[in-house]
Coordinates of C-alpha atoms and ligand atoms in Angstrom, one line a residue:
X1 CA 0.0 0.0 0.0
X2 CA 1.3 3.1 -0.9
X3 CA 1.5 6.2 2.0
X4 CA -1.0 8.2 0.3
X5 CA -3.4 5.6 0.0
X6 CA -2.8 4.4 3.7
X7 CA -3.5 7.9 4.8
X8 CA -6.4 8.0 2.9
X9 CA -7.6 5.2 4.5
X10 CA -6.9 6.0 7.6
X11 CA -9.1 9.1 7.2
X12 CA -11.8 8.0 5.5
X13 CA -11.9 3.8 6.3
X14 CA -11.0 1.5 3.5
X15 CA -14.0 1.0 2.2
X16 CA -14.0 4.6 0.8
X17 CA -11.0 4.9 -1.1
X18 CA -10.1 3.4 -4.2
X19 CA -6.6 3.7 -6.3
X20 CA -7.8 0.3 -8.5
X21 CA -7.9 1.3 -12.0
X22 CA -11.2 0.1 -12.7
X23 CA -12.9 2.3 -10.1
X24 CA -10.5 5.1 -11.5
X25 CA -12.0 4.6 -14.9
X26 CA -15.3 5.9 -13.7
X27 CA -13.7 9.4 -12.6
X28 CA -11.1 9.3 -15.6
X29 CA -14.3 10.5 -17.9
X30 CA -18.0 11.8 -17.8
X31 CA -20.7 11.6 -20.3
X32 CA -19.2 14.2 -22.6
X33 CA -16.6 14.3 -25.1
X34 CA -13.4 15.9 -23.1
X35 CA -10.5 14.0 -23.2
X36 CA -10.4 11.3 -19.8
X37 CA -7.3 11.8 -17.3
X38 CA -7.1 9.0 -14.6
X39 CA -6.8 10.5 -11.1
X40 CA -4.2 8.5 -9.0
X41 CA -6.9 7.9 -5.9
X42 CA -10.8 8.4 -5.4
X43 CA -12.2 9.3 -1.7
X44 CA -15.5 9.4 -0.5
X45 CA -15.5 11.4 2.9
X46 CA -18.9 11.3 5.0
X47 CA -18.2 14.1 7.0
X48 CA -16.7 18.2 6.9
X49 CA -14.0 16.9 9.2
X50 CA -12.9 14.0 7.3
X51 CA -13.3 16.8 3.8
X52 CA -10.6 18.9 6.1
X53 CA -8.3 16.4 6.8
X54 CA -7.8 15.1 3.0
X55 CA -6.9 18.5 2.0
X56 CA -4.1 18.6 4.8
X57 CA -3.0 16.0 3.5
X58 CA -3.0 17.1 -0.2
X59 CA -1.3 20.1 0.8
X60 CA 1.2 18.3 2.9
X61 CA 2.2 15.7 0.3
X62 CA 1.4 18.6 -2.2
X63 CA -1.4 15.9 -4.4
X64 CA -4.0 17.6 -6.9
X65 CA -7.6 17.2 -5.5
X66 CA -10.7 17.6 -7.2
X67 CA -14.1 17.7 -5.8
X68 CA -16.4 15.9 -7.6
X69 CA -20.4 15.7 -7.3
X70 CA -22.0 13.3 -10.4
X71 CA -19.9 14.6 -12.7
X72 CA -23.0 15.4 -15.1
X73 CA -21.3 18.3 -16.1
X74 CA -21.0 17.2 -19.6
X75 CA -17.8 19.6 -19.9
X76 CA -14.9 17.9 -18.1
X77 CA -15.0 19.9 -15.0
X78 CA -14.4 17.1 -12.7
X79 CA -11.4 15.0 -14.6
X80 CA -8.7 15.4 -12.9
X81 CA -6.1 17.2 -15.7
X82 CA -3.3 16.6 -13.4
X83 CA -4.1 13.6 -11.5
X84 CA -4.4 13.7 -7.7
X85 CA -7.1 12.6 -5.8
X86 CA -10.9 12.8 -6.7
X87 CA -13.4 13.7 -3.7
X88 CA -16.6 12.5 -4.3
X89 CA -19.0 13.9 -2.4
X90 CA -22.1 12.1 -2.5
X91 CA -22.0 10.0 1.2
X92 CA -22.3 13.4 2.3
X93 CA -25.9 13.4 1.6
X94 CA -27.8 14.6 5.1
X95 CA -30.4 16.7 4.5
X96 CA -30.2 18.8 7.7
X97 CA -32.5 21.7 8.3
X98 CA -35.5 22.5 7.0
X99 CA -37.2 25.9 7.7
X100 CA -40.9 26.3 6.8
X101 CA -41.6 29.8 7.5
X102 CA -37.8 30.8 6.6
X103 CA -38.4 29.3 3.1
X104 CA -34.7 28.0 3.1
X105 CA -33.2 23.8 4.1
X106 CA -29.9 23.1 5.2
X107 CA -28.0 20.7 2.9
X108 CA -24.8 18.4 2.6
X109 CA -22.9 18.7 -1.0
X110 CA -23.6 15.5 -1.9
X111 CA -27.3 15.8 -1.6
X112 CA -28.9 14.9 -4.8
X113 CA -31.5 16.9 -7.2
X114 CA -33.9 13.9 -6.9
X115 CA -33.1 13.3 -3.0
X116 CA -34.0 17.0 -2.3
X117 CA -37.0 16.6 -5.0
X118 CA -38.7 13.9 -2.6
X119 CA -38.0 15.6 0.5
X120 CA -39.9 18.6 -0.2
X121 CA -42.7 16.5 -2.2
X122 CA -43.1 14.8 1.5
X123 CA -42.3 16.8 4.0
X124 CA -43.3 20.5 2.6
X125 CA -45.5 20.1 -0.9
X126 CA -46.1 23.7 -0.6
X127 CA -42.3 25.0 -1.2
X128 CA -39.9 23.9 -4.2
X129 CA -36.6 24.6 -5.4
X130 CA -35.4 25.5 -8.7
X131 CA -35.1 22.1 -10.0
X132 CA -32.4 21.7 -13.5
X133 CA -33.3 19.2 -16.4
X134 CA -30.3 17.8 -15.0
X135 CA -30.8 13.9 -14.0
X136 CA -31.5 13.6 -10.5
X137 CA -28.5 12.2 -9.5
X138 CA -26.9 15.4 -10.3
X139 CA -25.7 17.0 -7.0
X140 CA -27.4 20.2 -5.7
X141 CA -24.1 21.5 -4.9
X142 CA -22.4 20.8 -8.2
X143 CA -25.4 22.7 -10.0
X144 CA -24.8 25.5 -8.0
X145 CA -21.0 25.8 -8.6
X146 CA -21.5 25.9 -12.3
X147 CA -24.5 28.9 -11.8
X148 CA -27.3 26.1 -13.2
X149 CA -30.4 27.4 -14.2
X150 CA -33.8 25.8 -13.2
X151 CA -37.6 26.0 -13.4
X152 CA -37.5 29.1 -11.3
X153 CA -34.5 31.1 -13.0
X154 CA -36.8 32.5 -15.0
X155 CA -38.3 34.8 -12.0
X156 CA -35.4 34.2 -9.7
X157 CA -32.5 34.2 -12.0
X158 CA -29.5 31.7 -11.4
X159 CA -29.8 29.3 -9.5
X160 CA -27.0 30.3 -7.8
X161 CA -28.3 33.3 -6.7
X162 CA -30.8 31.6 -4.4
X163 CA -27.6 30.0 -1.8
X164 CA -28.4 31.7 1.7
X165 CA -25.0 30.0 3.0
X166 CA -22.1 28.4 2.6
X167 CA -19.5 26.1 4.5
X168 CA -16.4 25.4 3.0
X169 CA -13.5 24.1 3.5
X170 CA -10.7 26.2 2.0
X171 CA -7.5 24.9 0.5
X172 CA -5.4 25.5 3.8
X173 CA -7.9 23.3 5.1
X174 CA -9.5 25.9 7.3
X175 CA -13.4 25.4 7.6
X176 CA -15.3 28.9 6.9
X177 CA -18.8 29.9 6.7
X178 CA -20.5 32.2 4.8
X179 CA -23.0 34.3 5.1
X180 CA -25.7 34.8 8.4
X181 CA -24.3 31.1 9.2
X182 CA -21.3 32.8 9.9
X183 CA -22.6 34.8 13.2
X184 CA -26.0 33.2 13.9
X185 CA -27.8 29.7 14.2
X186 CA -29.7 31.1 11.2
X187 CA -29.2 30.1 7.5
X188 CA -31.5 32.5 5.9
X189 CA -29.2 35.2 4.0
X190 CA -25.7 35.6 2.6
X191 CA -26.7 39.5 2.6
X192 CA -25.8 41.8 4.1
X193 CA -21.8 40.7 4.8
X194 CA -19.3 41.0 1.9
X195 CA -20.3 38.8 -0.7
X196 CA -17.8 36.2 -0.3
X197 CA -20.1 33.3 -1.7
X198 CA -19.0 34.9 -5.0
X199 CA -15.2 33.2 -4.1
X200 CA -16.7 29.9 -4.9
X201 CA -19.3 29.9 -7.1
X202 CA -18.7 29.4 -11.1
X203 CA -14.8 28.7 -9.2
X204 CA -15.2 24.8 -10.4
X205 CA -13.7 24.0 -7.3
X206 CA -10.5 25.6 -7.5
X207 CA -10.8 28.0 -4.2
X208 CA -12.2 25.2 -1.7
X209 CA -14.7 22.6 -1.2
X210 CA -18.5 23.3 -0.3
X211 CA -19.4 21.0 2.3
X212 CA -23.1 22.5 3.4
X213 CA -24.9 24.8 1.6
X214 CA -28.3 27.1 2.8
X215 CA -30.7 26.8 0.0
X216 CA -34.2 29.3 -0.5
X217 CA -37.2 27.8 -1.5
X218 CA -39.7 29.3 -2.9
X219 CA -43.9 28.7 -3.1
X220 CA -45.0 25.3 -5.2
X221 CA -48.3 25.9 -6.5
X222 CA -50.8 23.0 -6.6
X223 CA -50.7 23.1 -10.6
X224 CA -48.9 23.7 -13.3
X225 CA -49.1 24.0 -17.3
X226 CA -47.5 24.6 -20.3
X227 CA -48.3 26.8 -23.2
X228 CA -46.6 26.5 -26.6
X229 CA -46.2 29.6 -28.8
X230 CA -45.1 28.8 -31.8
X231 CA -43.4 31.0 -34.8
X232 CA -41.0 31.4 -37.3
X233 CA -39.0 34.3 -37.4
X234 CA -36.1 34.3 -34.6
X235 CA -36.4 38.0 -34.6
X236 CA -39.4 38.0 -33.1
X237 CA -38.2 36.0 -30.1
X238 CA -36.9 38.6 -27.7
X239 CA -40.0 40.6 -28.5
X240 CA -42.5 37.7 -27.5
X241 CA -40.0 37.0 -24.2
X242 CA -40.8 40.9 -23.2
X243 CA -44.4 41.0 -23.5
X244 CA -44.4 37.6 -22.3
X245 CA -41.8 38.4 -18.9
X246 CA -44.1 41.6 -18.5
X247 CA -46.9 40.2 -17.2
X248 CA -45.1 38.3 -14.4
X249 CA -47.5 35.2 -14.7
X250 CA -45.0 32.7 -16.0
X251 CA -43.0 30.1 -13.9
X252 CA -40.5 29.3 -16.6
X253 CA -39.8 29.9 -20.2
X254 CA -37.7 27.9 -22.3
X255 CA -36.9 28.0 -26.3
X256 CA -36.8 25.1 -28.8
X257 CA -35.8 24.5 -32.6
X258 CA -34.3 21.4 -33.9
X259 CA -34.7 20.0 -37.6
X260 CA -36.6 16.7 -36.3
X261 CA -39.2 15.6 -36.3
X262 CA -39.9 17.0 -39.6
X263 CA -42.8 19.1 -38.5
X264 CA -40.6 20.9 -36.1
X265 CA -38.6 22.5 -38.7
X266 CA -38.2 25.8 -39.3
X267 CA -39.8 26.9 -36.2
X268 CA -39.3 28.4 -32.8
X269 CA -41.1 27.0 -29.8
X270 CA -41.1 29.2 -26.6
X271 CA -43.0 26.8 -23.7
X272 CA -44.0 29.2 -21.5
X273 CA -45.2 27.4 -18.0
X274 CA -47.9 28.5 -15.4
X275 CA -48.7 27.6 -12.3
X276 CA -51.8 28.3 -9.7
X277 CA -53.5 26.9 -6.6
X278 CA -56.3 27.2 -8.3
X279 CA -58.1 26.5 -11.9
X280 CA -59.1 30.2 -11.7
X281 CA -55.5 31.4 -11.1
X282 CA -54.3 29.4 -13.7
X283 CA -57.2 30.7 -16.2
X284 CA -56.2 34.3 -14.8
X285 CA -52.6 33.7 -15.9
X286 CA -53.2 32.3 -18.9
X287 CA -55.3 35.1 -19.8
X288 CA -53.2 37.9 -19.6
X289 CA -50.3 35.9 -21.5
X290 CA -52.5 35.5 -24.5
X291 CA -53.4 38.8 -24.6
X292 CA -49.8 39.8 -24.3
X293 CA -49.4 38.4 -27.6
X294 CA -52.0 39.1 -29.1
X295 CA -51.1 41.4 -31.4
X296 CA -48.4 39.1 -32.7
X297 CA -51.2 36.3 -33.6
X298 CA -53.7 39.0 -35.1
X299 CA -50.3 39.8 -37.6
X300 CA -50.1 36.1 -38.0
X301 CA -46.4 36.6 -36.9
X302 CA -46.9 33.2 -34.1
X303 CA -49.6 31.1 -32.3
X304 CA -50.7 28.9 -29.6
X305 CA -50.0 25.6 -30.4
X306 CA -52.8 23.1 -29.2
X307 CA -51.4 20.5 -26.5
X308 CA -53.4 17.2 -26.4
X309 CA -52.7 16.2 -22.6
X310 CA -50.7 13.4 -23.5
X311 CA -48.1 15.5 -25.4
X312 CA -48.2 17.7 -22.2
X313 CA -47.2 14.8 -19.9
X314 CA -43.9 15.0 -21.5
X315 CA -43.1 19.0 -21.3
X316 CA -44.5 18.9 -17.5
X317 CA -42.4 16.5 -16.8
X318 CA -39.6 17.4 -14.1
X319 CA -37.0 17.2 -14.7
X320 CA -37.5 16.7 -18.7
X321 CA -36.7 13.5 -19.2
X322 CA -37.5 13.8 -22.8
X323 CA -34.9 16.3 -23.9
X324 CA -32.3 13.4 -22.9
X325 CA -34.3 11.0 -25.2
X326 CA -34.9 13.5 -27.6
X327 CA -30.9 14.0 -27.9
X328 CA -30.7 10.9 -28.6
X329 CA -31.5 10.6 -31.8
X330 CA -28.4 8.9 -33.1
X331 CA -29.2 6.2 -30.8
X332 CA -26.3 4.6 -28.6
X333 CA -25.0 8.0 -27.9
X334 CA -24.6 10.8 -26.2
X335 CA -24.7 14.7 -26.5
X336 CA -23.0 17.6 -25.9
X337 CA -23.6 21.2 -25.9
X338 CA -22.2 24.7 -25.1
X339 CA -24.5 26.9 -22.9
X340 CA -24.0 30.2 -24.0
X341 CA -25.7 32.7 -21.7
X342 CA -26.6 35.6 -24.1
X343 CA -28.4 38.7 -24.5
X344 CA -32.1 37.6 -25.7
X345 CA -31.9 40.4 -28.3
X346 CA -29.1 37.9 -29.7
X347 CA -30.9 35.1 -30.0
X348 CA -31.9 35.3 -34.0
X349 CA -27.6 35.5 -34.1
X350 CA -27.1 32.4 -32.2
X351 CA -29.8 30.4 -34.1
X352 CA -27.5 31.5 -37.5
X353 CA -24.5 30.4 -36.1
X354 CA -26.2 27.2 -34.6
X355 CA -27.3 26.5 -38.3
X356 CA -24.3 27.3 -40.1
X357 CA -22.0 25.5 -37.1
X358 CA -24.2 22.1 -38.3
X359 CA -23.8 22.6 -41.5
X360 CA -20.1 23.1 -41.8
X361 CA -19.1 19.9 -39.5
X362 CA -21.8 18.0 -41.0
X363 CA -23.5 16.9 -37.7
X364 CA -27.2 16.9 -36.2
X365 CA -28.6 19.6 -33.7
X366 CA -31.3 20.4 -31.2
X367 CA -31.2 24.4 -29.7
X368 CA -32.6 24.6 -26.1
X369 CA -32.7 27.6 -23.8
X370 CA -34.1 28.9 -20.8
X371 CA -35.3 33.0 -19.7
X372 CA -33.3 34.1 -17.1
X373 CA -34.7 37.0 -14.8
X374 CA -37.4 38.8 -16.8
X375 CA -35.7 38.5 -19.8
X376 CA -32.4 39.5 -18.5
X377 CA -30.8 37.3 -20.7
X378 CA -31.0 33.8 -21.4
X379 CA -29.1 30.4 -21.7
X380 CA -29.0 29.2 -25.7
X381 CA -28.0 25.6 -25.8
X382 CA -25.6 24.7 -29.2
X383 CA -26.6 20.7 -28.3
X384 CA -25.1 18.0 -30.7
X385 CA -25.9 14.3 -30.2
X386 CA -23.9 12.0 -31.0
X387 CA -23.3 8.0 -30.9
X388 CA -20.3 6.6 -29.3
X389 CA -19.7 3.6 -32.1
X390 CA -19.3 6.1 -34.0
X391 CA -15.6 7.6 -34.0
X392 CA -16.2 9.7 -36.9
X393 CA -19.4 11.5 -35.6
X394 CA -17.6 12.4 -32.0
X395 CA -15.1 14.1 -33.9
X396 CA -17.3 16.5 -35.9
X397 CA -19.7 16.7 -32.7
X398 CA -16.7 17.8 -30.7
X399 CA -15.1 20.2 -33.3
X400 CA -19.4 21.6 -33.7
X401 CA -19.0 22.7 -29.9
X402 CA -16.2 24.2 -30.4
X403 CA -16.6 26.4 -33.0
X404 CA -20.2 27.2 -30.8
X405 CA -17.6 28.5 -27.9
X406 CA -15.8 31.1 -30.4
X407 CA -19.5 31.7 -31.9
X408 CA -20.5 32.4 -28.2
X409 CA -17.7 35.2 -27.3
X410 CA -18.3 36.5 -31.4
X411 CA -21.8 37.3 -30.2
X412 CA -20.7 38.9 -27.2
X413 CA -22.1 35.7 -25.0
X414 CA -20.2 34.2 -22.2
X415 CA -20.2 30.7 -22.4
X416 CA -21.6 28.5 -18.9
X417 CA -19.5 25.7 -17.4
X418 CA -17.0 25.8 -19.8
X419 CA -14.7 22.7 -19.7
X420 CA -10.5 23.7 -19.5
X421 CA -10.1 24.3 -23.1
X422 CA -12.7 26.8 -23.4
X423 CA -11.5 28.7 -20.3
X424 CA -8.7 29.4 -21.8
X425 CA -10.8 31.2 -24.9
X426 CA -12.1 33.1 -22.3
X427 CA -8.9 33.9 -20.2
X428 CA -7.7 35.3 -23.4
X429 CA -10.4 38.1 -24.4
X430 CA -11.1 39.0 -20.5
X431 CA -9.9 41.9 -19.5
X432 CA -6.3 41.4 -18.0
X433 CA -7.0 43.1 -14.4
X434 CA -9.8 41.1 -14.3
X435 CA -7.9 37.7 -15.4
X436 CA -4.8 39.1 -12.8
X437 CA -7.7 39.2 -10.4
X438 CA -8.5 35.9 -10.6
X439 CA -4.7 34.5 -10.2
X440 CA -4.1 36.3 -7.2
X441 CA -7.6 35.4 -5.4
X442 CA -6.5 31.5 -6.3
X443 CA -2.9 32.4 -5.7
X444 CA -3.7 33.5 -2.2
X445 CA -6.2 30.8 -1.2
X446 CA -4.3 28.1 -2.8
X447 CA -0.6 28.7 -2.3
X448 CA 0.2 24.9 -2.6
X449 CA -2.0 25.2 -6.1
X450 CA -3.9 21.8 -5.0
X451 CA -6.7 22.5 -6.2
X452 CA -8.4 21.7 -9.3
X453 CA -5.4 22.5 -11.4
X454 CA -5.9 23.3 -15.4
X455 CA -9.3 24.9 -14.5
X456 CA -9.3 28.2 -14.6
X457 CA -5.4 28.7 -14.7
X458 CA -3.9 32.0 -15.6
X459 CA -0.6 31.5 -16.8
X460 CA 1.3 34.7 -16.6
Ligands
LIG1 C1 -29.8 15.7 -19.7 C2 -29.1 16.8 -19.0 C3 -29.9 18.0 -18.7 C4 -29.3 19.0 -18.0 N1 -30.1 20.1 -17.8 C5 -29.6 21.1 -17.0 C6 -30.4 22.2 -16.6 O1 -31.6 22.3 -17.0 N2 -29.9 23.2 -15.9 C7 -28.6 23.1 -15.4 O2 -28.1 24.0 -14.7 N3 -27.8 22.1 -15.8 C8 -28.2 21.1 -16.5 N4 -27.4 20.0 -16.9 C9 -26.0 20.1 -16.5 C10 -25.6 19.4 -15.2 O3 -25.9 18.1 -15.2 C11 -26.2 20.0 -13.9 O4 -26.0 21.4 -13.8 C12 -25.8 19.3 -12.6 O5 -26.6 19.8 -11.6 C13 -24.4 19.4 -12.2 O6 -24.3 18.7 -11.0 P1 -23.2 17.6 -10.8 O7 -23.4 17.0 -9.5 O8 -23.1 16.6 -11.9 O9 -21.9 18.5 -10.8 P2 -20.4 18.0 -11.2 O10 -20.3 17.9 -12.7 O11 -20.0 16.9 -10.4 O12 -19.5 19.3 -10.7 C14 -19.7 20.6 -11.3 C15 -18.5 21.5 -10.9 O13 -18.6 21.7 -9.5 C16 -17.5 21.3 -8.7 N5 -18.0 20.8 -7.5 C17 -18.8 19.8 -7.3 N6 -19.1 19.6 -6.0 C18 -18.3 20.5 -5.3 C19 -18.1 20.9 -4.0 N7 -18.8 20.2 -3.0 N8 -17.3 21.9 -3.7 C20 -16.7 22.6 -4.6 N9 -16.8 22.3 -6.0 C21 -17.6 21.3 -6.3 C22 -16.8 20.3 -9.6 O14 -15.4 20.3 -9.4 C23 -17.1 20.9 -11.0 O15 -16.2 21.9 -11.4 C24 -27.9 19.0 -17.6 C25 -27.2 17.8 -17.8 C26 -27.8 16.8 -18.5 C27 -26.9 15.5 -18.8

């Protein structure tokens, strides 16, 4: 047994840490198409304490560590680009406060979408969180990291933005709380204190590891439904998004265009989701949307599409199972996709470079994308499916997305969770106090440089 390992174990109990290369395997890759790395050891640590003590020892035998939730990312963010040791997260999976009247629960990092999804559907139907397409295996925590977007982004904005506390452990190995945590038994605000959430979030785990995390949750009506505008020109879409976000009646409101089925071509669907105690509230909402757009469908610029309910099933589905299935239309595959969170007045843009991207690497597409805020801006989803038998067809898919992360920064996007190659895209049109920001803030957190190393690495 080699010292590392022994210490490991010694930390964590045999059981919980692997250095056998078929375990490895699992953490050398994710579901995208980045380039697997092996990392040299995989830990699963139950508690903040046992988190703490792994990094002292990364930082005393100076090992790479990467925290790891399910590693659904789909960009590479948790293969280890340098080795070291992988911490997954998910034994850590106590839900451990829930405040009703506060609006907010207490949560473990390796807590899981679908875990928290069943909590609150038993033990308070009346209060949600902003649930991702994601699987549900995906980790709360992770979705945060990467600023995920949910049902409720759309009136919230990122999902992110609804954390009322943090506890991390930093790279020293220091344990640090952020936010009311910090001075009271409370979890309910990161406000008013210096905003020091914003030192790990959208970080990819380079600055510490989140062990706990103080979550809002907001009111869950009794129904919900889905409304389906549908038209052709793209230029139209920011304008129907304004009247639409105006009335303040929608839950969520997502985009679609893809070339199949057949019928789907050539159009823009924008599913715009309601939700009401009530039949009358829902009625009420409905109501004002149409009429929001009316003007539009007198033109004959767009309409309602009708929804039998068993196409509805599908759409009001949560998380979407569907849009996985639907990606998978090369069967045996996969898919990929660069979120590119953009000004909605750039959406017709984006959907031209979607099409012309496709075109030129000879590949497949489906666009997604979400409102976030009242129309703030939005995520636009350059998705390629792909099948893994198919050598050939990763390649182009993979060269597709990234030509969509140049196309991104061309329109004057930023692109979401992007994976260590794209970073580095970004790293190099940023403004250069900004990017010598970012090397000192890791520079002084991380002197050892343990953490997460090739993500977001300014090399200067
Ligand atoms: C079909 C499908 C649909 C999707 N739909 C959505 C969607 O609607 N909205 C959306 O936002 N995303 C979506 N995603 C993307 C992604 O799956 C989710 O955002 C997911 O929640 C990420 O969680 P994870 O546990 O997989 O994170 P991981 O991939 O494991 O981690 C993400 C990042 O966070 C870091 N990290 C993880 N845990 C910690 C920790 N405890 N401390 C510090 N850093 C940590 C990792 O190092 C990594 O950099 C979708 C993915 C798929 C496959």
């Amino acid at each position: 047994m080699d010292k590392i390992y022994k210490a490991l174990a010694e930390i964590v109990g045999e059981e919980f840490v692997s250095n056998r290369k078929e375990e490895l395997y699992i953490y050398s890759r994710d579901s995208g198409l980045s380039e697997p790395r092996f990392p040299d050891y995989v830990v699963m640590p139950r508690t903040v304490e046992e988190v703490q003590k792994i990094i002292q020892l990364a930082n005393k035998e100076k090992i790479h560590v990467v925290p790891a939730g399910a590693s659904l990312s789909l960009s590479g963010l948790t293969i280890p680009q340098k080795g070291g040791i992988v911490i997954d997260m998910r034994r850590m999976d106590r839900i451990l406060e829930l405040n009703r009247k506060g609006r907010y629960v207490v949560l473990e990092a390796g807590v899981t979408q679908g875990k928290l999804q069943a909590f609150l559907e038993e033990n308070a139907p009346d209060l949600c969180h902003s649930l991702p397409e994601a699987p549900p295996s995906a980790t709360v925590v992770g979705n945060l990291v990467i600023h995920g977007q949910g049902n409720l982004t759309q009136a919230y904005g990122f999902n992110s933005s609804m954390i009322s506390g943090l506890e991390v452990v930093l790279p020293n190995g220091e344990i640090c709380r952020i936010g009311s945590c910090s001075l009271s038994p409370y979890w309910f605000s990161i406000e008013p204190l210096p905003y020091l959430a914003g030192l790990f979030l959208g970080w990819f785990g380079t600055t510490g590891v989140i062990t706990k995390v103080g979550l809002r949750l907001y009111p869950k009506k009794k129904l919900r439904d889905v409304e389906l505008f549908v038209l052709e020109d793209p230029k139209l879409v920011s304008e129907v998004i304004y009247r639409v976000t105006h009335t303040e009646m929608a839950e969520d409101i997502t985009t679609v265009a893809q070339p199949y089925p057949l019928m789907f071509q050539g159009t823009i669907m924008i599913g715009i989701y309601l939700t009401g105690d009530t039949e009358e509230e829902l009625e009420f909402k409905r109501r004002l949307i149409w009429s929001s757009l009316s003007e539009l469908i007198k033109a004959k610029e767009g309409g309602f599409m009708a929804l039998t309910p068993d196409m509805k099933v599908g759409f009001l589905e949560k998380p979407m199972s569907s849009l996985t299935r639907s990606a998978d239309i090369l069967k045996g595959g996969g898919f990929v996709y660069c979120g590119a969170i953009i000004p909605i007045e750039k959406f017709p843009e984006a959907l031209k470079k979607l099409f012309e991207i496709a075109e030129r690497n000879g590949v497949t597409f489906a666009h997604t994308g979400r409102v976030i805020g009242r129309g703030h801006c939005m995520m636009f989803a350059f998705a390629y499916p792909f099948n893994r038998a198919d050598l050939e067809r990763m390649e182009k898919a993979k060269r597709a997305l990234f030509d969509s992360y140049v196309a991104t920064l061309e329109i004057g996007g930023v692109p979401w969770k992007p994976g260590a190659e794209e970073q580095k895209l970004i790293l190099e049109r940023m403004d250069k106090n900004s990017v010598e920001l970012i090397k000192r803030i890791r520079e002084l957190l991380d002197p050892n440089k343990i953490m997460n190393p090739g993500n977001w690495e300014v090399e200067l």
